[in-house]
mmCIF file of C-alpha atoms in Angstrom:
data_model
loop_
_atom_site.group_PDB
_atom_site.id
_atom_site.type_symbol
_atom_site.label_atom_id
_atom_site.label_comp_id
_atom_site.label_asym_id
_atom_site.label_seq_id
_atom_site.Cartn_x
_atom_site.Cartn_y
_atom_site.Cartn_z
ATOM 1 C CA MET A 1 -0.553 -37.788 -4.763
ATOM 2 C CA CYS A 2 -1.867 -34.483 -6.034
ATOM 3 C CA ARG A 3 -4.985 -34.611 -8.183
ATOM 4 C CA HIS A 4 -6.107 -31.777 -10.441
ATOM 5 C CA TRP A 5 -9.650 -31.056 -11.512
ATOM 6 C CA ASN A 6 -10.294 -28.917 -14.574
ATOM 7 C CA ARG A 7 -12.929 -26.259 -14.215
ATOM 8 C CA SER A 8 -13.853 -23.059 -16.033
ATOM 9 C CA LEU A 9 -15.316 -19.793 -14.792
ATOM 10 C CA LYS A 10 -16.866 -17.321 -17.184
ATOM 11 C CA LEU A 11 -15.815 -13.859 -16.052
ATOM 12 C CA THR A 12 -16.667 -10.399 -17.342
ATOM 13 C CA GLY A 13 -15.209 -6.970 -16.787
ATOM 14 C CA LYS A 14 -18.332 -5.786 -15.011
ATOM 15 C CA VAL A 15 -18.757 -5.257 -11.297
ATOM 16 C CA LEU A 16 -21.170 -7.840 -9.991
ATOM 17 C CA ARG A 17 -23.129 -7.000 -6.856
ATOM 18 C CA LEU A 18 -24.161 -9.934 -4.731
ATOM 19 C CA ILE A 19 -26.238 -8.952 -1.734
ATOM 20 C CA VAL A 20 -26.122 -11.392 1.128
ATOM 21 C CA ARG A 21 -28.177 -10.371 4.143
ATOM 22 C CA PRO A 22 -27.369 -12.535 7.171
ATOM 23 C CA THR A 23 -30.175 -13.201 9.608
ATOM 24 C CA VAL A 24 -29.984 -11.748 13.111
ATOM 25 C CA THR A 25 -29.428 -15.230 14.473
ATOM 26 C CA ARG A 26 -26.454 -15.818 12.213
ATOM 27 C CA THR A 27 -24.869 -12.481 13.073
ATOM 28 C CA MET A 28 -25.263 -13.055 16.792
ATOM 29 C CA SER A 29 -24.035 -16.651 16.668
ATOM 30 C CA SER A 30 -20.892 -15.745 14.715
ATOM 31 C CA GLY A 31 -20.062 -12.942 17.130
ATOM 32 C CA VAL A 32 -18.544 -10.996 14.225
ATOM 33 C CA THR A 33 -19.454 -7.382 13.525
ATOM 34 C CA GLY A 34 -18.177 -4.363 11.606
ATOM 35 C CA VAL A 35 -15.117 -4.777 9.406
ATOM 36 C CA GLU A 36 -14.636 -8.334 10.669
ATOM 37 C CA ALA A 37 -18.127 -9.183 9.386
ATOM 38 C CA GLY A 38 -17.064 -7.954 5.957
ATOM 39 C CA LYS A 39 -13.920 -10.071 6.004
ATOM 40 C CA ARG A 40 -15.911 -13.119 7.042
ATOM 41 C CA ALA A 41 -18.568 -12.603 4.354
ATOM 42 C CA ALA A 42 -15.990 -12.227 1.575
ATOM 43 C CA ALA A 43 -13.993 -15.244 2.743
ATOM 44 C CA ARG A 44 -16.974 -17.568 3.036
ATOM 45 C CA ALA A 45 -18.409 -16.543 -0.339
ATOM 46 C CA ALA A 46 -15.087 -17.180 -2.095
ATOM 47 C CA VAL A 47 -14.676 -20.591 -0.460
ATOM 48 C CA ASP A 48 -18.245 -21.626 -1.258
ATOM 49 C CA ASN A 49 -17.960 -20.525 -4.890
ATOM 50 C CA HIS A 50 -14.505 -21.831 -5.753
ATOM 51 C CA ILE A 51 -13.467 -24.716 -3.513
ATOM 52 C CA LYS A 52 -14.362 -28.231 -4.681
ATOM 53 C CA THR A 53 -13.238 -31.682 -3.679
ATOM 54 C CA GLY A 54 -10.096 -32.994 -5.346
ATOM 55 C CA GLN A 55 -8.422 -29.605 -5.551
ATOM 56 C CA ALA A 56 -4.955 -28.428 -4.634
ATOM 57 C CA VAL A 57 -5.510 -25.101 -2.857
ATOM 58 C CA GLY A 58 -3.117 -22.274 -2.069
ATOM 59 C CA ILE A 59 -3.797 -20.787 1.369
ATOM 60 C CA GLY A 60 -2.843 -17.143 1.770
ATOM 61 C CA SER A 61 -1.826 -15.141 4.822
ATOM 62 C CA GLY A 62 -3.392 -12.429 6.953
ATOM 63 C CA SER A 63 -6.477 -11.753 9.039
ATOM 64 C CA THR A 64 -9.092 -12.373 6.331
ATOM 65 C CA ILE A 65 -7.629 -15.772 5.488
ATOM 66 C CA VAL A 66 -8.462 -16.973 8.995
ATOM 67 C CA PHE A 67 -12.155 -16.847 8.044
ATOM 68 C CA ALA A 68 -11.485 -18.652 4.747
ATOM 69 C CA VAL A 69 -9.659 -21.515 6.446
ATOM 70 C CA GLU A 70 -12.411 -21.705 9.045
ATOM 71 C CA ARG A 71 -14.990 -22.140 6.262
ATOM 72 C CA ILE A 72 -12.834 -24.670 4.391
ATOM 73 C CA ALA A 73 -12.539 -26.725 7.580
ATOM 74 C CA GLU A 74 -16.328 -26.618 8.033
ATOM 75 C CA ARG A 75 -16.896 -27.885 4.500
ATOM 76 C CA VAL A 76 -14.249 -30.582 4.819
ATOM 77 C CA LYS A 77 -16.041 -31.852 7.911
ATOM 78 C CA THR A 78 -19.604 -31.670 6.558
ATOM 79 C CA GLU A 79 -18.973 -32.517 2.890
ATOM 80 C CA ASN A 80 -15.877 -34.727 3.239
ATOM 81 C CA LEU A 81 -13.932 -32.606 0.758
ATOM 82 C CA GLN A 82 -10.585 -34.051 -0.308
ATOM 83 C CA LEU A 83 -8.120 -31.154 -0.512
ATOM 84 C CA GLN A 84 -4.386 -30.551 -0.551
ATOM 85 C CA CYS A 85 -3.513 -27.201 1.074
ATOM 86 C CA VAL A 86 -0.312 -25.339 0.226
ATOM 87 C CA PRO A 87 0.625 -22.495 2.636
ATOM 88 C CA THR A 88 2.126 -19.113 1.749
ATOM 89 C CA SER A 89 3.691 -18.506 5.155
ATOM 90 C CA PHE A 90 4.365 -19.946 8.589
ATOM 91 C CA GLN A 91 1.045 -18.439 9.713
ATOM 92 C CA ALA A 92 -0.803 -20.191 6.876
ATOM 93 C CA LYS A 93 0.915 -23.469 7.722
ATOM 94 C CA GLN A 94 -0.239 -23.158 11.324
ATOM 95 C CA LEU A 95 -3.812 -22.410 10.233
ATOM 96 C CA ILE A 96 -3.861 -25.492 8.010
ATOM 97 C CA GLN A 97 -2.547 -27.739 10.757
ATOM 98 C CA GLU A 98 -4.715 -26.279 13.523
ATOM 99 C CA ASN A 99 -7.825 -26.872 11.410
ATOM 100 C CA ASN A 100 -6.803 -30.467 10.617
ATOM 101 C CA LEU A 101 -6.518 -29.862 6.875
ATOM 102 C CA ASN A 102 -4.136 -31.766 4.614
ATOM 103 C CA LEU A 103 -0.837 -29.873 4.521
ATOM 104 C CA SER A 104 1.004 -30.036 1.208
ATOM 105 C CA SER A 105 3.735 -28.117 -0.622
ATOM 106 C CA LEU A 106 4.676 -26.954 -4.103
ATOM 107 C CA GLU A 107 7.084 -29.878 -4.313
ATOM 108 C CA THR A 108 4.135 -32.254 -4.056
ATOM 109 C CA CYS A 109 1.601 -30.012 -5.818
ATOM 110 C CA PRO A 110 3.468 -27.667 -8.179
ATOM 111 C CA GLN A 111 0.238 -26.813 -9.999
ATOM 112 C CA LEU A 112 -2.669 -25.513 -7.935
ATOM 113 C CA ASP A 113 -6.324 -25.325 -8.896
ATOM 114 C CA VAL A 114 -6.998 -22.202 -6.889
ATOM 115 C CA ALA A 115 -5.262 -19.849 -4.454
ATOM 116 C CA ILE A 116 -7.167 -17.631 -2.036
ATOM 117 C CA ASP A 117 -5.460 -14.689 -0.361
ATOM 118 C CA GLY A 118 -6.123 -11.291 1.157
ATOM 119 C CA ALA A 119 -4.776 -7.927 0.009
ATOM 120 C CA ASP A 120 -3.748 -4.615 1.506
ATOM 121 C CA GLU A 121 -5.319 -2.729 -1.397
ATOM 122 C CA VAL A 122 -6.969 -3.584 -4.736
ATOM 123 C CA ASP A 123 -7.427 -1.119 -7.605
ATOM 124 C CA SER A 124 -10.010 -0.992 -10.391
ATOM 125 C CA GLN A 125 -7.870 -3.304 -12.564
ATOM 126 C CA LEU A 126 -7.525 -5.816 -9.709
ATOM 127 C CA ASN A 127 -3.859 -4.982 -9.321
ATOM 128 C CA CYS A 128 -2.978 -5.464 -5.652
ATOM 129 C CA ILE A 129 -0.599 -4.318 -2.986
ATOM 130 C CA LYS A 130 0.321 -7.215 -0.711
ATOM 131 C CA GLY A 131 3.024 -7.752 1.857
ATOM 132 C CA GLY A 132 1.821 -5.767 4.835
ATOM 133 C CA GLY A 133 2.342 -8.951 6.815
ATOM 134 C CA GLY A 134 5.730 -9.630 5.226
ATOM 135 C CA CYS A 135 4.773 -12.761 3.236
ATOM 136 C CA LEU A 136 4.797 -11.233 -0.250
ATOM 137 C CA THR A 137 7.330 -13.523 -1.943
ATOM 138 C CA GLN A 138 5.767 -16.835 -0.955
ATOM 139 C CA GLU A 139 2.296 -15.399 -1.575
ATOM 140 C CA LYS A 140 3.249 -14.405 -5.115
ATOM 141 C CA ILE A 141 4.884 -17.749 -5.848
ATOM 142 C CA VAL A 142 1.806 -19.667 -4.713
ATOM 143 C CA ALA A 143 -0.540 -17.322 -6.594
ATOM 144 C CA SER A 144 1.501 -17.753 -9.788
ATOM 145 C CA CYS A 145 1.117 -21.534 -9.553
ATOM 146 C CA ALA A 146 -2.699 -21.399 -9.388
ATOM 147 C CA LYS A 147 -5.165 -21.568 -12.258
ATOM 148 C CA GLU A 148 -7.327 -19.089 -10.361
ATOM 149 C CA PHE A 149 -6.016 -16.478 -7.953
ATOM 150 C CA ILE A 150 -8.838 -15.098 -5.803
ATOM 151 C CA ILE A 151 -8.658 -12.032 -3.575
ATOM 152 C CA ILE A 152 -10.781 -11.662 -0.433
ATOM 153 C CA ALA A 153 -10.912 -8.381 1.469
ATOM 154 C CA ASP A 154 -13.138 -5.983 3.351
ATOM 155 C CA TYR A 155 -14.618 -2.911 1.649
ATOM 156 C CA ARG A 156 -11.810 -0.600 2.816
ATOM 157 C CA LYS A 157 -9.314 -2.295 0.503
ATOM 158 C CA ASP A 158 -11.405 -1.572 -2.610
ATOM 159 C CA THR A 159 -9.946 1.548 -4.268
ATOM 160 C CA THR A 160 -9.643 3.091 -7.719
ATOM 161 C CA ASP A 161 -5.902 3.756 -7.572
ATOM 162 C CA LEU A 162 -3.193 2.007 -5.579
ATOM 163 C CA GLY A 163 -1.852 4.073 -2.715
ATOM 164 C CA THR A 164 -5.229 5.606 -1.865
ATOM 165 C CA TYR A 165 -6.003 3.443 1.165
ATOM 166 C CA TRP A 166 -2.684 1.717 1.756
ATOM 167 C CA THR A 167 -0.254 4.536 2.556
ATOM 168 C CA LYS A 168 2.493 2.499 4.221
ATOM 169 C CA GLY A 169 4.309 1.912 0.954
ATOM 170 C CA ILE A 170 4.980 -0.885 -1.536
ATOM 171 C CA PRO A 171 6.729 -3.773 0.258
ATOM 172 C CA ILE A 172 9.981 -4.914 -1.350
ATOM 173 C CA GLU A 173 11.697 -8.039 -0.020
ATOM 174 C CA VAL A 174 15.479 -7.701 -0.261
ATOM 175 C CA VAL A 175 18.612 -9.661 0.579
ATOM 176 C CA PRO A 176 19.888 -8.179 3.883
ATOM 177 C CA MET A 177 23.393 -7.316 2.674
ATOM 178 C CA ALA A 178 21.949 -5.264 -0.198
ATOM 179 C CA TYR A 179 19.204 -3.314 1.569
ATOM 180 C CA LYS A 180 21.108 -0.008 1.658
ATOM 181 C CA PRO A 181 22.151 0.175 -2.028
ATOM 182 C CA ILE A 182 18.661 -0.975 -3.057
ATOM 183 C CA GLN A 183 17.114 1.692 -0.829
ATOM 184 C CA MET A 184 19.277 4.355 -2.466
ATOM 185 C CA ARG A 185 18.713 3.116 -6.022
ATOM 186 C CA VAL A 186 14.931 2.867 -5.707
ATOM 187 C CA THR A 187 14.632 6.436 -4.452
ATOM 188 C CA ALA A 188 17.139 7.750 -7.010
ATOM 189 C CA GLU A 189 15.451 6.094 -9.997
ATOM 190 C CA LEU A 190 11.798 6.220 -8.957
ATOM 191 C CA GLY A 191 11.603 8.983 -6.370
ATOM 192 C CA GLY A 192 9.634 8.744 -3.172
ATOM 193 C CA LYS A 193 11.035 7.236 0.001
ATOM 194 C CA ALA A 194 12.058 3.653 0.900
ATOM 195 C CA ASP A 195 12.223 2.786 4.603
ATOM 196 C CA LEU A 196 13.610 -0.354 6.178
ATOM 197 C CA ARG A 197 10.718 -1.988 8.027
ATOM 198 C CA MET A 198 11.497 -2.252 11.721
ATOM 199 C CA ALA A 199 10.048 -4.818 14.113
ATOM 200 C CA ASN A 200 7.612 -3.756 16.846
ATOM 201 C CA ARG A 201 8.505 -6.177 19.625
ATOM 202 C CA LYS A 202 12.055 -6.998 18.562
ATOM 203 C CA ALA A 203 15.168 -4.900 18.265
ATOM 204 C CA GLY A 204 16.105 -4.417 14.636
ATOM 205 C CA PRO A 205 14.368 -4.955 11.299
ATOM 206 C CA VAL A 206 11.537 -7.294 10.391
ATOM 207 C CA VAL A 207 12.874 -10.619 9.103
ATOM 208 C CA THR A 208 10.719 -12.528 6.603
ATOM 209 C CA ASP A 209 10.056 -16.275 6.539
ATOM 210 C CA ASN A 210 12.846 -16.393 3.936
ATOM 211 C CA GLY A 211 15.359 -14.645 6.210
ATOM 212 C CA ASN A 212 15.272 -11.355 4.300
ATOM 213 C CA PHE A 213 14.502 -7.693 5.033
ATOM 214 C CA ILE A 214 11.630 -5.555 3.751
ATOM 215 C CA LEU A 215 11.769 -2.040 2.371
ATOM 216 C CA ASP A 216 8.495 -0.096 2.308
ATOM 217 C CA TRP A 217 8.626 2.246 -0.676
ATOM 218 C CA ILE A 218 6.265 5.209 -0.603
ATOM 219 C CA ALA A 219 5.859 6.100 -4.263
ATOM 220 C CA PRO A 220 5.587 9.662 -5.555
ATOM 221 C CA ALA A 221 2.074 10.986 -6.079
ATOM 222 C CA LYS A 222 0.346 10.110 -9.358
ATOM 223 C CA THR A 223 2.313 6.939 -10.009
ATOM 224 C CA VAL A 224 0.255 5.305 -12.753
ATOM 225 C CA ASN A 225 2.154 2.579 -14.608
ATOM 226 C CA TRP A 226 2.541 0.047 -11.801
ATOM 227 C CA GLU A 227 3.486 -2.739 -14.196
ATOM 228 C CA SER A 228 6.505 -0.777 -15.401
ATOM 229 C CA VAL A 229 7.419 0.227 -11.840
ATOM 230 C CA ASN A 230 7.250 -3.386 -10.714
ATOM 231 C CA GLN A 231 9.598 -4.511 -13.480
ATOM 232 C CA GLN A 232 12.029 -1.671 -12.808
ATOM 233 C CA ILE A 233 12.309 -2.576 -9.136
ATOM 234 C CA LYS A 234 12.669 -6.318 -9.744
ATOM 235 C CA ILE A 235 15.729 -5.973 -11.981
ATOM 236 C CA ILE A 236 17.734 -4.368 -9.168
ATOM 237 C CA PRO A 237 20.254 -6.938 -7.855
ATOM 238 C CA GLY A 238 19.321 -8.067 -4.365
ATOM 239 C CA VAL A 239 15.583 -7.541 -4.804
ATOM 240 C CA LEU A 240 13.781 -10.815 -4.246
ATOM 241 C CA GLU A 241 10.197 -9.708 -4.909
ATOM 242 C CA THR A 242 7.772 -6.776 -4.692
ATOM 243 C CA GLY A 243 4.330 -6.527 -3.153
ATOM 244 C CA LEU A 244 2.834 -5.400 -6.465
ATOM 245 C CA PHE A 245 0.603 -8.165 -7.813
ATOM 246 C CA ILE A 246 -0.030 -7.091 -11.410
ATOM 247 C CA LYS A 247 -2.626 -8.845 -13.595
ATOM 248 C CA MET A 248 -2.736 -11.897 -11.357
ATOM 249 C CA ALA A 249 -6.145 -11.905 -9.643
ATOM 250 C CA ARG A 250 -9.080 -13.387 -11.563
ATOM 251 C CA ILE A 251 -11.778 -12.159 -9.190
ATOM 252 C CA ALA A 252 -12.023 -10.196 -5.942
ATOM 253 C CA TYR A 253 -14.618 -10.483 -3.179
ATOM 254 C CA PHE A 254 -15.195 -7.405 -1.021
ATOM 255 C CA GLY A 255 -17.220 -7.726 2.182
ATOM 256 C CA ASN A 256 -19.185 -4.914 3.821
ATOM 257 C CA GLU A 257 -20.002 -4.285 7.462
ATOM 258 C CA ASP A 258 -23.598 -5.440 6.985
ATOM 259 C CA GLY A 259 -22.485 -8.821 5.621
ATOM 260 C CA SER A 260 -23.183 -7.991 1.967
ATOM 261 C CA ILE A 261 -20.491 -8.550 -0.641
ATOM 262 C CA SER A 262 -19.528 -7.278 -4.079
ATOM 263 C CA THR A 263 -17.328 -9.017 -6.617
ATOM 264 C CA ARG A 264 -15.209 -7.663 -9.427
ATOM 265 C CA THR A 265 -13.307 -9.172 -12.323
ATOM 266 C CA PRO A 266 -10.611 -7.234 -14.202
ATOM 267 C CA PRO A 267 -11.311 -5.621 -17.599
ATOM 268 C CA TRP A 268 -8.117 -7.075 -19.057
ATOM 269 C CA LEU A 269 -9.364 -10.617 -18.424
ATOM 270 C CA GLN A 270 -12.362 -10.034 -20.683
ATOM 271 C CA SER A 271 -10.031 -8.674 -23.359
ATOM 272 C CA GLU A 272 -7.863 -11.790 -23.171
ATOM 273 C CA GLY A 273 -10.941 -13.978 -23.500
ATOM 274 C CA ASP A 274 -12.023 -12.134 -26.646
ATOM 275 C CA ARG A 275 -8.759 -12.901 -28.430
#
């Protein structure tokens, strides 16, 4: 049975700077340094601030999520938290099971209290590019089912405009039989270049958890209206989902190499709250 706890979080459009200085002992005992220290700091802060007993929690995919699940497992053990965890990918499912957390699904818990996930890049409006790991569709579905969608990332992913740091293109999950016409239509209507993502240790293209292909679309320079672009791509027959997460995240945690973190909430969220 899936229980839901109501909670509210007062957010503003300002950048909030939270400085967390780990002791030397903590840094040495964790064995985590550099960018990994930033990922760990962001993940642990988000879990500590947003995870409470009785929640249904969406578990994202990627390298930063490993630290979040690790922290959730610690709190479950020490605080006896009662959680239902819904994965966004096969990797997330494995993490949940390996850490002895309660594995659930959207069939059992169609409404989630919170979803925590990483990102390939986050702009000043908290719009995100996701899908570098190929899990964009399930990640977006889970995020859309959560009352709060929280991004955790290291400092490199924090940019002003999308496409600044992440230069590999916008992931687009497509039905295999339609990849070629979609590839041609995207480039004809929007410009840029759309490449079929090929596997590294397998002959042929990358195949998603849903059995589909991925096109990586490198947008033309100075693409500004990502919301419009996202909608234009999604109406093409055969497109399942894009890696553009527009106006979905409620807060983002960015971790630095020294273990400090900064958080940001989107300006549009404050505007919605004022209405």
